[in-house]
Every structure is written in structure tokens, then in C-alpha cells.
Amino acid sequence: MADMKTPLAKVRGLGSAKDGTHHWLSHRVTAIANIPLVVFFVVSFVGNAGKGHAEWVAWLKQPIVSVLMILFIANMVYHMRLGLQVLIEDYVHDHGTKFASMIALTFACVLIAALSIFSILRIAFGG
Amino acid sequence: MAQANRPLSPHLQVYRWGAHMAVSILHRATGSALAVGAVLLTWWLVALATGHDYFATVQGYAGSLIGRLVLFGITFALMQHLASGVRHLLMDMGRLYDLPVNTLSARMTFVFSILATLGIWYAAYKVMGVL
């Protein structure tokens, strides 16, 4: 088959969706980042199991903990956004419903991230 | 869209069920379950930032029998998704494609997720002084 691609298109490597392998690669990069972040998250929550409000606040106020929790939320929500997008693409076939689902997914993910990160920052900088 | 009466290729139901298939679909199922977990974590963080009283209410839900069952399920989902995800990363690097190794690695994700889930809950109860 004759190669109809221009040299520029080959170099860009973006394909017909004009997105290249960005989605796939981002999913893997966030997956790798999630490994240490999940270990931190699980170890922290086991270590603080059964604690009260004041102790949890004191834990989250520590600068390293605040930053790691923000990184965990941001990375995890981005990873979740990419994964659930594939689910919608695979199982929702009606174009209108698919479009609405994608928009709803994006809004929900941004809302989750905003609420979580705002809560962390409020505790980190609060009195 | 698929046309009616078009010949279809053999699909999932003609294959003998195996660990590699279970891991594959469970990766999606656990990923979806973890999305629910993300919403619950957000609720918990908002409660922590809201104040002592509301946090105690949410902790009460989490500590109830249903709350613990949900959290136990999410713990398993997280550990299974983690193990299965690492297996996927290895496969992305071209490893684990020989059938015996592939099946063994699929089974290993279950061994890891079950042991890790039980270990996490044992440790948590130990920290709480219940055990």
C-alpha cells in the first residue's frame, strides 16, 4: 500500500485522532506514580486507624503529608479519568450519550479533585 | 454499527475460563469500584476539613458493619488493581507473554491481593488495639 503520509505527519506521529499515544502513555505514567503514592496512603491510613478528629488533622497538617496527599489525589483522579474514559468508549455506543458521559466524567473528576485538594489545603493552612 | 445477521467471530463464551481472563475483567471492575472509593475519600476529606462533629458522623458510617464491608471491598479492589496494574506494566515491557508464565502471574495477583487485604486489615485492627 502506498504511503500517503507526509514527512511532517510521520514526525508528529499523532495519527487520525490527532492525539497520538498521549492517553495511553499518560495512563502508564500515572500508574507508575500511583505505586509509591498508594503505599504511602495505605500505610498512613493503617497507622492512624481509629484515631479522632484532632489526631487526623495533626497528621494531615504535616507539610510532607499535605503535599503527598495532594499528589495522590491529583495523580489518582487523572488516572481514574483516563480509565473511565476507556470504559465509556468501549461500552457506550450512542454518540449523544457518549458525549454527555464524557462531559459528566470530566466535570465529576474535576469536582472530586477540587473538593479533596481544597479540604487538604484548608487543614494544612487552617488554624 | 453492527448489521443484523452479519457473521460474528467467536467471542468470549467459546473460550475456557482462565485466571488471565478473570484478572483482565477484574482490572476494569476494580478500577470502577475504586472510582466509588475516590468519591468516599473525597467525602471523608471534606468531613475532616468541616470539623469535629461532622467528621465523627462520617467516621461512624465508616465504622458501621456496612461501612467496614465497603471499605474491605475497596481495600481488596485497590490491592487487586495494584497487582494487576504492575502485571500490565510488565506486559507493556514485553514480559509475561509465554502462556504458563502469563497464567501464573495472573494467579499471583490474586495471591497478592488476598494476602495484602487481610494483612492491611489485621494491621489496622492491631493499631486500633482490637486484636
mmCIF file of C-alpha atoms in Angstrom, chain B residues 1-86:
data_model
loop_
_atom_site.group_PDB
_atom_site.id
_atom_site.type_symbol
_atom_site.label_atom_id
_atom_site.label_comp_id
_atom_site.label_asym_id
_atom_site.label_seq_id
_atom_site.Cartn_x
_atom_site.Cartn_y
_atom_site.Cartn_z
ATOM 1 C CA MET B 1 -22.871 -0.161 13.998
ATOM 2 C CA ALA B 2 -23.133 -3.958 13.636
ATOM 3 C CA GLN B 3 -25.602 -5.139 10.979
ATOM 4 C CA ALA B 4 -28.076 -7.915 11.714
ATOM 5 C CA ASN B 5 -27.171 -11.451 10.504
ATOM 6 C CA ARG B 6 -23.567 -10.491 9.915
ATOM 7 C CA PRO B 7 -21.277 -13.481 10.672
ATOM 8 C CA LEU B 8 -19.629 -12.937 14.061
ATOM 9 C CA SER B 9 -16.196 -14.072 15.130
ATOM 10 C CA PRO B 10 -16.051 -16.488 18.088
ATOM 11 C CA HIS B 11 -16.459 -14.396 21.198
ATOM 12 C CA LEU B 12 -15.741 -14.726 24.914
ATOM 13 C CA GLN B 13 -18.205 -17.541 25.623
ATOM 14 C CA VAL B 14 -16.386 -20.092 23.413
ATOM 15 C CA TYR B 15 -13.180 -19.913 25.463
ATOM 16 C CA ARG B 16 -12.447 -21.942 28.605
ATOM 17 C CA TRP B 17 -12.454 -19.521 31.546
ATOM 18 C CA GLY B 18 -8.978 -18.894 32.951
ATOM 19 C CA ALA B 19 -7.129 -16.796 35.539
ATOM 20 C CA HIS B 20 -5.793 -14.439 32.849
ATOM 21 C CA MET B 21 -9.356 -13.645 31.714
ATOM 22 C CA ALA B 22 -10.548 -13.164 35.295
ATOM 23 C CA VAL B 23 -7.666 -10.742 36.012
ATOM 24 C CA SER B 24 -8.363 -8.825 32.811
ATOM 25 C CA ILE B 25 -12.037 -8.129 33.503
ATOM 26 C CA LEU B 26 -11.389 -7.669 37.236
ATOM 27 C CA HIS B 27 -8.923 -4.887 36.398
ATOM 28 C CA ARG B 28 -11.830 -2.934 34.914
ATOM 29 C CA ALA B 29 -14.252 -3.923 37.662
ATOM 30 C CA THR B 30 -11.840 -2.998 40.464
ATOM 31 C CA GLY B 31 -10.939 0.243 38.683
ATOM 32 C CA SER B 32 -14.623 1.181 38.594
ATOM 33 C CA ALA B 33 -15.027 0.203 42.267
ATOM 34 C CA LEU B 34 -12.062 2.431 43.118
ATOM 35 C CA ALA B 35 -13.861 5.367 41.486
ATOM 36 C CA VAL B 36 -16.511 4.889 44.194
ATOM 37 C CA GLY B 37 -13.630 4.769 46.677
ATOM 38 C CA ALA B 38 -12.356 8.102 45.343
ATOM 39 C CA VAL B 39 -15.769 9.678 45.976
ATOM 40 C CA LEU B 40 -15.788 8.246 49.528
ATOM 41 C CA LEU B 41 -12.246 9.548 50.158
ATOM 42 C CA THR B 42 -13.367 12.994 48.994
ATOM 43 C CA TRP B 43 -16.357 12.855 51.344
ATOM 44 C CA TRP B 44 -14.005 11.845 54.185
ATOM 45 C CA LEU B 45 -11.532 14.690 53.446
ATOM 46 C CA VAL B 46 -14.379 17.236 53.256
ATOM 47 C CA ALA B 47 -15.667 15.914 56.594
ATOM 48 C CA LEU B 48 -12.193 16.240 58.138
ATOM 49 C CA ALA B 49 -11.992 19.866 56.942
ATOM 50 C CA THR B 50 -15.570 20.629 58.058
ATOM 51 C CA GLY B 51 -14.972 19.936 61.728
ATOM 52 C CA HIS B 52 -15.058 17.591 64.704
ATOM 53 C CA ASP B 53 -18.785 16.819 64.809
ATOM 54 C CA TYR B 54 -19.372 16.063 61.136
ATOM 55 C CA PHE B 55 -16.120 14.063 60.998
ATOM 56 C CA ALA B 56 -17.363 11.922 63.893
ATOM 57 C CA THR B 57 -20.604 11.277 61.949
ATOM 58 C CA VAL B 58 -18.716 10.161 58.841
ATOM 59 C CA GLN B 59 -16.321 8.036 60.930
ATOM 60 C CA GLY B 60 -19.446 6.467 62.433
ATOM 61 C CA TYR B 61 -20.671 5.477 58.953
ATOM 62 C CA ALA B 62 -17.215 4.124 58.065
ATOM 63 C CA GLY B 63 -17.057 2.104 61.281
ATOM 64 C CA SER B 64 -20.513 0.554 60.886
ATOM 65 C CA LEU B 65 -20.851 -3.021 59.632
ATOM 66 C CA ILE B 66 -21.852 -1.903 56.124
ATOM 67 C CA GLY B 67 -19.132 0.761 56.170
ATOM 68 C CA ARG B 68 -16.479 -1.795 57.075
ATOM 69 C CA LEU B 69 -17.708 -4.212 54.404
ATOM 70 C CA VAL B 70 -17.499 -1.453 51.765
ATOM 71 C CA LEU B 71 -14.019 -0.414 52.952
ATOM 72 C CA PHE B 72 -12.889 -4.059 52.983
ATOM 73 C CA GLY B 73 -14.115 -4.422 49.394
ATOM 74 C CA ILE B 74 -12.361 -1.222 48.353
ATOM 75 C CA THR B 75 -9.146 -2.424 50.027
ATOM 76 C CA PHE B 76 -9.327 -5.639 48.000
ATOM 77 C CA ALA B 77 -10.129 -3.675 44.827
ATOM 78 C CA LEU B 78 -7.127 -1.392 45.437
ATOM 79 C CA MET B 79 -4.729 -4.294 46.036
ATOM 80 C CA GLN B 80 -6.044 -6.313 43.073
ATOM 81 C CA HIS B 81 -5.904 -3.259 40.774
ATOM 82 C CA LEU B 82 -2.354 -2.550 42.017
ATOM 83 C CA ALA B 83 -1.103 -6.106 41.409
ATOM 84 C CA SER B 84 -2.913 -6.384 38.096
ATOM 85 C CA GLY B 85 -1.617 -2.942 37.102
ATOM 86 C CA VAL B 86 2.006 -3.949 37.793
#
